[in-house]
């Protein structure tokens, strides 16, 4: 196994990772960024981005991530293909293994591995992703103004997505697999006040139909077996996200679902010299702009950490000399 020593290692791309690379490069930290299994993150499967400031005419997710990457490279970031497969944060410098083959020793590590939406795995879901199928109502709801849509889920996230969409679309079908919801009582009461939301109890999605875009959704009552074809153009999966943080378990403090805990008001984790940003530590907002903001925070925190460490080393050398 080959080994390489770096000042600042960024694990993962997307808005958080690329923003961290921009700031770290400008600070002279010579960052090395490994893009992970999905270079650019979830935005690479997002067709239109209309809510990121600075793009008055909108931009596609893949185009935006190409721009982010180009900007990071312009300032000297070393951006590489590859995925972190294991880590060892018990010693310093921090150790990260890339693709099971290369050891990176880093004075500072920025985790920006993101989170992945959970999907149903039904026919048509992957093919129509970004063409009527979405996992983020706040991101994509605007494109379905005045149309009929489906939201799948039974928790607070599904209730929030349905409530948000109800302000934009003509009708929301909320597909719930059981005869009750897991959402909080206050969220359920809110749904009851919205006249354009219809809850389909004991219902599961069978198939998504459409060629260039979503045209209809086939659902089935799991008690009666009756199937119904819903003429909708939007399908929102709201069954949760999974943070891509498994390799850090045992080293980094996380919540019960795997989101990394950071010290309030910073990107610091419980491990000195290791920082987290983006959706890997954000289970609330999960937006490109908030991810970019925390990427900036992580790079600035890493810069301060390395500067303080350098001062401590110089002070120790002076003491030894005297």
Tab-separated table of C-alpha atoms in Angstrom:
chain	number	residue	atom	x	y	z
A	1	UNK	CA	0.000	0.000	0.000
A	2	UNK	CA	1.375	3.394	-0.999
A	3	UNK	CA	1.310	6.306	1.435
A	4	UNK	CA	1.027	10.071	0.985
A	5	UNK	CA	1.154	12.944	3.473
A	6	UNK	CA	-1.141	15.945	2.900
A	7	UNK	CA	-2.035	19.087	4.828
A	8	UNK	CA	-5.793	18.972	4.241
A	9	UNK	CA	-7.856	16.057	2.949
A	10	UNK	CA	-11.465	16.544	1.826
A	11	UNK	CA	-13.555	13.383	1.593
A	12	UNK	CA	-16.454	13.774	-0.828
A	13	UNK	CA	-17.559	16.383	-3.341
A	14	UNK	CA	-20.855	18.190	-3.885
A	15	UNK	CA	-21.502	21.784	-2.778
A	16	UNK	CA	-19.951	21.230	0.666
A	17	UNK	CA	-16.785	19.499	-0.497
A	18	UNK	CA	-16.093	21.805	-3.424
A	19	UNK	CA	-16.733	24.928	-1.329
A	20	UNK	CA	-14.374	23.601	1.333
A	21	UNK	CA	-11.799	23.026	-1.430
A	22	UNK	CA	-12.191	26.608	-2.699
A	23	UNK	CA	-11.676	28.147	0.739
A	24	UNK	CA	-8.901	25.735	1.742
A	25	UNK	CA	-7.035	26.417	-1.501
A	26	UNK	CA	-7.268	30.182	-1.071
A	27	UNK	CA	-5.950	29.746	2.480
A	28	UNK	CA	-2.895	27.900	1.192
A	29	UNK	CA	-3.809	24.543	2.715
A	30	UNK	CA	-3.083	22.627	-0.526
A	31	UNK	CA	-6.236	20.523	-0.204
A	32	UNK	CA	-6.598	17.105	-1.791
A	33	UNK	CA	-10.215	16.183	-2.522
A	34	UNK	CA	-11.426	12.681	-3.317
A	35	UNK	CA	-14.777	12.859	-5.100
A	36	UNK	CA	-16.315	9.625	-3.864
A	37	UNK	CA	-18.672	7.226	-5.608
A	38	UNK	CA	-20.871	10.023	-6.983
A	39	UNK	CA	-18.715	13.015	-8.031
A	40	UNK	CA	-20.797	16.136	-7.472
A	41	UNK	CA	-23.150	14.434	-5.029
A	42	UNK	CA	-26.948	14.384	-5.256
A	43	UNK	CA	-27.070	17.502	-7.420
A	44	UNK	CA	-25.790	15.446	-10.332
A	45	UNK	CA	-29.206	13.751	-10.473
A	46	UNK	CA	-31.101	17.054	-10.172
A	47	UNK	CA	-32.258	18.490	-13.477
A	48	UNK	CA	-33.030	22.125	-12.653
A	49	UNK	CA	-31.746	24.251	-9.760
A	50	UNK	CA	-33.711	27.485	-9.466
A	51	UNK	CA	-33.192	28.400	-5.812
A	52	UNK	CA	-29.406	28.882	-5.631
A	53	UNK	CA	-28.474	32.603	-5.569
A	54	UNK	CA	-26.456	33.915	-8.488
A	55	UNK	CA	-28.228	31.974	-11.228
A	56	UNK	CA	-31.151	34.210	-12.297
A	57	UNK	CA	-32.086	31.896	-15.151
A	58	UNK	CA	-31.515	28.703	-13.175
A	59	UNK	CA	-28.969	25.992	-13.879
A	60	UNK	CA	-28.916	22.207	-13.994
A	61	UNK	CA	-27.435	20.355	-11.044
A	62	UNK	CA	-24.635	18.730	-13.083
A	63	UNK	CA	-23.672	22.091	-14.638
A	64	UNK	CA	-23.521	23.711	-11.223
A	65	UNK	CA	-21.239	21.007	-9.865
A	66	UNK	CA	-18.955	21.305	-12.904
A	67	UNK	CA	-18.706	25.034	-12.169
A	68	UNK	CA	-17.943	24.380	-8.497
A	69	UNK	CA	-15.222	21.897	-9.457
A	70	UNK	CA	-13.673	24.264	-12.003
A	71	UNK	CA	-13.567	27.063	-9.453
A	72	UNK	CA	-11.880	24.825	-6.873
A	73	UNK	CA	-9.296	23.746	-9.456
A	74	UNK	CA	-8.665	27.372	-10.452
A	75	UNK	CA	-7.386	28.036	-6.940
A	76	UNK	CA	-5.199	24.934	-6.974
A	77	UNK	CA	-7.280	22.216	-5.314
A	78	UNK	CA	-6.057	18.727	-6.169
A	79	UNK	CA	-9.283	16.936	-7.127
A	80	UNK	CA	-9.062	13.203	-7.651
A	81	UNK	CA	-11.275	10.240	-8.458
A	82	UNK	CA	-11.477	7.748	-5.629
A	83	UNK	CA	-13.429	6.832	-2.533
A	84	UNK	CA	-12.469	6.648	1.124
A	85	UNK	CA	-13.029	3.048	2.197
A	86	UNK	CA	-11.760	3.129	5.788
A	87	UNK	CA	-10.225	5.478	8.352
A	88	UNK	CA	-8.142	5.396	11.513
A	89	UNK	CA	-8.516	8.494	13.654
A	90	UNK	CA	-6.753	7.082	16.727
A	91	UNK	CA	-3.371	8.542	15.748
A	92	UNK	CA	-2.095	11.796	14.292
A	93	UNK	CA	-1.828	12.635	11.444
A	94	UNK	CA	-5.263	11.176	10.690
A	95	UNK	CA	-5.240	8.134	8.431
A	96	UNK	CA	-7.656	7.582	5.530
A	97	UNK	CA	-7.536	4.652	3.099
A	98	UNK	CA	-8.596	5.354	-0.497
A	99	UNK	CA	-10.106	2.530	-2.573
A	100	UNK	CA	-8.553	0.044	-0.153
A	101	UNK	CA	-5.180	0.666	-1.788
A	102	UNK	CA	-3.681	4.016	-0.799
A	103	UNK	CA	-2.996	5.497	2.626
A	104	UNK	CA	-3.434	9.230	3.086
A	105	UNK	CA	-2.001	10.851	6.232
A	106	UNK	CA	-3.666	14.217	6.766
A	107	UNK	CA	-3.115	16.982	9.303
A	108	UNK	CA	-6.739	18.034	8.812
A	109	UNK	CA	-9.657	16.028	7.433
A	110	UNK	CA	-12.918	17.519	6.157
A	111	UNK	CA	-15.799	15.054	5.830
A	112	UNK	CA	-18.311	15.995	3.126
A	113	UNK	CA	-19.639	12.584	2.171
A	114	UNK	CA	-23.278	13.711	2.063
A	115	UNK	CA	-26.414	11.639	2.494
A	116	UNK	CA	-28.363	9.511	0.068
A	117	UNK	CA	-32.125	9.560	-0.295
A	118	UNK	CA	-33.888	6.287	0.403
A	119	UNK	CA	-35.831	5.035	-2.604
A	120	UNK	CA	-38.659	2.557	-3.035
A	121	UNK	CA	-36.955	0.465	-5.703
A	122	UNK	CA	-40.072	0.235	-7.873
A	123	UNK	CA	-40.380	0.086	-11.652
A	124	UNK	CA	-39.770	3.434	-13.354
A	125	UNK	CA	-38.347	5.162	-10.279
A	126	UNK	CA	-34.707	5.251	-11.347
A	127	UNK	CA	-35.463	5.870	-15.034
A	128	UNK	CA	-37.680	8.878	-14.276
A	129	UNK	CA	-35.500	10.325	-11.520
A	130	UNK	CA	-35.160	14.014	-12.320
A	131	UNK	CA	-38.002	13.778	-14.832
A	132	UNK	CA	-40.940	13.941	-12.458
A	133	UNK	CA	-39.416	11.867	-9.662
A	134	UNK	CA	-37.720	13.663	-6.776
A	135	UNK	CA	-36.699	13.257	-3.145
A	136	UNK	CA	-36.861	16.976	-2.304
A	137	UNK	CA	-40.049	19.035	-2.505
A	138	UNK	CA	-38.283	22.253	-1.503
A	139	UNK	CA	-35.791	21.740	-4.336
A	140	UNK	CA	-38.211	20.744	-7.084
A	141	UNK	CA	-41.744	21.650	-6.020
A	142	UNK	CA	-41.740	24.918	-7.969
A	143	UNK	CA	-41.654	23.012	-11.257
A	144	UNK	CA	-45.010	21.374	-10.505
A	145	UNK	CA	-47.092	24.489	-9.873
A	146	UNK	CA	-50.768	23.841	-10.672
A	147	UNK	CA	-50.214	20.133	-11.276
A	148	UNK	CA	-51.177	16.936	-9.412
A	149	UNK	CA	-48.465	15.082	-7.497
A	150	UNK	CA	-47.871	12.122	-5.189
A	151	UNK	CA	-45.910	12.113	-1.943
A	152	UNK	CA	-44.891	8.756	-0.437
A	153	UNK	CA	-44.179	8.458	3.273
A	154	UNK	CA	-45.739	8.518	6.720
A	155	UNK	CA	-43.328	10.489	8.903
A	156	UNK	CA	-42.767	14.171	9.616
A	157	UNK	CA	-40.704	14.541	6.448
A	158	UNK	CA	-43.573	13.282	4.278
A	159	UNK	CA	-46.052	15.517	6.100
A	160	UNK	CA	-43.784	18.544	5.646
A	161	UNK	CA	-43.245	17.771	1.964
A	162	UNK	CA	-46.975	17.354	1.356
A	163	UNK	CA	-47.775	20.585	3.225
A	164	UNK	CA	-45.154	22.504	1.279
A	165	UNK	CA	-46.368	21.167	-2.063
A	166	UNK	CA	-50.001	21.900	-1.198
A	167	UNK	CA	-49.204	25.605	-1.471
A	168	UNK	CA	-47.929	25.156	-5.023
A	169	UNK	CA	-49.797	22.345	-6.726
A	170	UNK	CA	-53.431	21.599	-7.512
A	171	UNK	CA	-53.616	18.332	-5.579
A	172	UNK	CA	-51.366	16.152	-3.420
A	173	UNK	CA	-51.969	12.430	-2.990
A	174	UNK	CA	-50.188	11.312	0.190
A	175	UNK	CA	-49.543	7.576	-0.068
A	176	UNK	CA	-49.321	5.892	3.345
A	177	UNK	CA	-48.583	2.182	3.587
A	178	UNK	CA	-50.459	1.593	6.847
A	179	UNK	CA	-53.698	2.902	8.383
A	180	UNK	CA	-51.826	5.456	10.497
A	181	UNK	CA	-48.931	7.874	10.191
A	182	UNK	CA	-45.716	8.124	12.208
A	183	UNK	CA	-45.739	11.907	11.846
A	184	UNK	CA	-46.216	14.010	14.963
A	185	UNK	CA	-49.790	14.865	15.919
A	186	UNK	CA	-49.287	18.540	15.143
A	187	UNK	CA	-48.080	17.713	11.629
A	188	UNK	CA	-51.061	15.421	11.070
A	189	UNK	CA	-53.462	18.133	12.214
A	190	UNK	CA	-51.823	20.501	9.766
A	191	UNK	CA	-52.511	18.063	6.925
A	192	UNK	CA	-56.169	17.951	7.898
A	193	UNK	CA	-56.491	21.705	7.372
A	194	UNK	CA	-55.265	21.548	3.772
A	195	UNK	CA	-58.164	20.788	1.423
A	196	UNK	CA	-56.046	19.773	-1.574
A	197	UNK	CA	-54.312	16.881	0.223
A	198	UNK	CA	-55.880	13.426	-0.070
A	199	UNK	CA	-54.390	10.668	2.091
A	200	UNK	CA	-54.485	7.185	0.559
A	201	UNK	CA	-54.311	4.815	3.544
A	202	UNK	CA	-53.054	1.207	3.326
A	203	UNK	CA	-51.637	2.011	-0.080
A	204	UNK	CA	-48.368	1.133	-1.805
A	205	UNK	CA	-46.886	2.297	-5.087
A	206	UNK	CA	-46.655	-0.390	-7.760
A	207	UNK	CA	-45.239	1.337	-10.835
A	208	UNK	CA	-44.359	4.733	-12.316
A	209	UNK	CA	-45.386	5.308	-15.927
A	210	UNK	CA	-44.023	7.651	-18.560
A	211	UNK	CA	-41.390	7.925	-21.260
A	212	UNK	CA	-39.839	11.407	-21.338
A	213	UNK	CA	-41.409	12.320	-18.001
A	214	UNK	CA	-43.788	10.980	-15.368
A	215	UNK	CA	-47.337	10.568	-16.667
A	216	UNK	CA	-49.086	8.431	-14.052
A	217	UNK	CA	-48.572	6.330	-10.923
A	218	UNK	CA	-50.130	2.932	-10.283
A	219	UNK	CA	-50.959	2.343	-6.615
A	220	UNK	CA	-52.489	-0.613	-4.809
A	221	UNK	CA	-54.550	-0.913	-1.644
A	222	UNK	CA	-52.682	-3.567	0.333
A	223	UNK	CA	-55.851	-4.687	2.141
A	224	UNK	CA	-58.338	-4.963	-0.716
A	225	UNK	CA	-55.864	-5.486	-3.546
A	226	UNK	CA	-57.613	-2.786	-5.597
A	227	UNK	CA	-55.309	-0.924	-8.000
A	228	UNK	CA	-55.762	2.729	-8.962
A	229	UNK	CA	-54.040	4.755	-11.674
A	230	UNK	CA	-53.280	8.302	-10.555
A	231	UNK	CA	-52.812	10.859	-13.332
A	232	UNK	CA	-49.951	12.861	-11.830
A	233	UNK	CA	-46.781	14.500	-13.141
A	234	UNK	CA	-44.798	14.596	-9.908
A	235	UNK	CA	-43.722	11.828	-7.529
A	236	UNK	CA	-41.918	12.735	-4.298
A	237	UNK	CA	-40.296	10.032	-2.190
A	238	UNK	CA	-40.145	11.129	1.445
A	239	UNK	CA	-39.106	8.034	3.350
A	240	UNK	CA	-35.874	9.478	4.706
A	241	UNK	CA	-32.190	9.843	3.952
A	242	UNK	CA	-29.154	7.802	4.960
A	243	UNK	CA	-25.963	9.744	5.730
A	244	UNK	CA	-22.878	8.283	4.059
A	245	UNK	CA	-20.929	8.031	7.292
A	246	UNK	CA	-20.534	4.302	7.997
A	247	UNK	CA	-16.738	4.301	7.705
A	248	UNK	CA	-16.456	6.875	10.498
A	249	UNK	CA	-18.427	4.889	13.070
A	250	UNK	CA	-16.421	4.189	16.182
A	251	UNK	CA	-14.391	7.366	15.766
A	252	UNK	CA	-16.858	10.219	15.200
A	253	UNK	CA	-19.848	10.991	17.415
A	254	UNK	CA	-23.130	10.568	15.521
A	255	UNK	CA	-26.829	10.652	16.242
A	256	UNK	CA	-28.978	7.518	16.191
A	257	UNK	CA	-29.439	7.688	12.402
A	258	UNK	CA	-25.766	8.239	11.544
A	259	UNK	CA	-25.588	12.010	11.069
A	260	UNK	CA	-22.285	13.392	12.360
A	261	UNK	CA	-22.495	15.606	15.429
A	262	UNK	CA	-20.575	18.861	15.191
A	263	UNK	CA	-19.837	21.318	17.971
A	264	UNK	CA	-22.515	24.014	17.881
A	265	UNK	CA	-21.561	26.986	15.719
A	266	UNK	CA	-18.660	25.170	14.072
A	267	UNK	CA	-17.665	22.260	11.858
A	268	UNK	CA	-15.551	20.633	14.598
A	269	UNK	CA	-16.253	16.997	15.439
A	270	UNK	CA	-15.233	15.218	18.643
A	271	UNK	CA	-11.933	14.252	16.967
A	272	UNK	CA	-9.285	16.961	16.861
A	273	UNK	CA	-8.449	17.972	13.303
A	274	UNK	CA	-11.512	16.295	11.794
A	275	UNK	CA	-14.357	18.479	10.538
A	276	UNK	CA	-17.741	17.708	8.999
A	277	UNK	CA	-19.953	19.653	6.604
A	278	UNK	CA	-22.878	19.271	4.237
A	279	UNK	CA	-25.564	16.620	4.419
A	280	UNK	CA	-23.325	14.222	6.351
A	281	UNK	CA	-24.053	16.391	9.405
A	282	UNK	CA	-27.272	18.191	8.389
A	283	UNK	CA	-30.505	16.262	8.843
A	284	UNK	CA	-32.695	19.375	8.813
A	285	UNK	CA	-32.132	21.611	5.779
A	286	UNK	CA	-30.302	19.455	3.203
A	287	UNK	CA	-30.023	22.255	0.629
A	288	UNK	CA	-27.156	23.067	-1.729
A	289	UNK	CA	-26.746	26.527	-0.242
A	290	UNK	CA	-26.599	25.318	3.363
A	291	UNK	CA	-24.152	22.589	2.360
A	292	UNK	CA	-21.917	25.179	0.696
A	293	UNK	CA	-22.108	27.344	3.815
A	294	UNK	CA	-20.948	24.561	6.102
A	295	UNK	CA	-18.211	23.685	3.585
A	296	UNK	CA	-16.919	27.223	4.044
A	297	UNK	CA	-17.106	26.795	7.838
A	298	UNK	CA	-15.175	23.527	7.722
A	299	UNK	CA	-12.353	25.022	5.656
A	300	UNK	CA	-12.064	28.075	7.917
A	301	UNK	CA	-12.070	25.878	11.017
A	302	UNK	CA	-9.416	23.640	9.463
A	303	UNK	CA	-7.282	26.676	8.623
A	304	UNK	CA	-7.450	27.957	12.213
A	305	UNK	CA	-6.696	24.484	13.566
A	306	UNK	CA	-3.588	24.124	11.403
A	307	UNK	CA	-2.381	27.629	12.241
A	308	UNK	CA	-2.765	26.992	15.971
A	309	UNK	CA	-0.981	23.675	15.637
A	310	UNK	CA	1.886	25.342	13.765
A	311	UNK	CA	2.194	27.961	16.505
A	312	UNK	CA	2.288	25.226	19.150
A	313	UNK	CA	5.043	23.372	17.271
A	314	UNK	CA	7.119	26.569	16.946
A	315	UNK	CA	6.634	27.302	20.665
A	316	UNK	CA	7.722	23.776	21.586
A	317	UNK	CA	10.834	24.105	19.397
A	318	UNK	CA	11.736	27.391	21.106
A	319	UNK	CA	11.348	25.821	24.530
A	320	UNK	CA	13.531	22.867	23.541
A	321	UNK	CA	16.200	25.208	22.140
A	322	UNK	CA	16.285	27.254	25.327
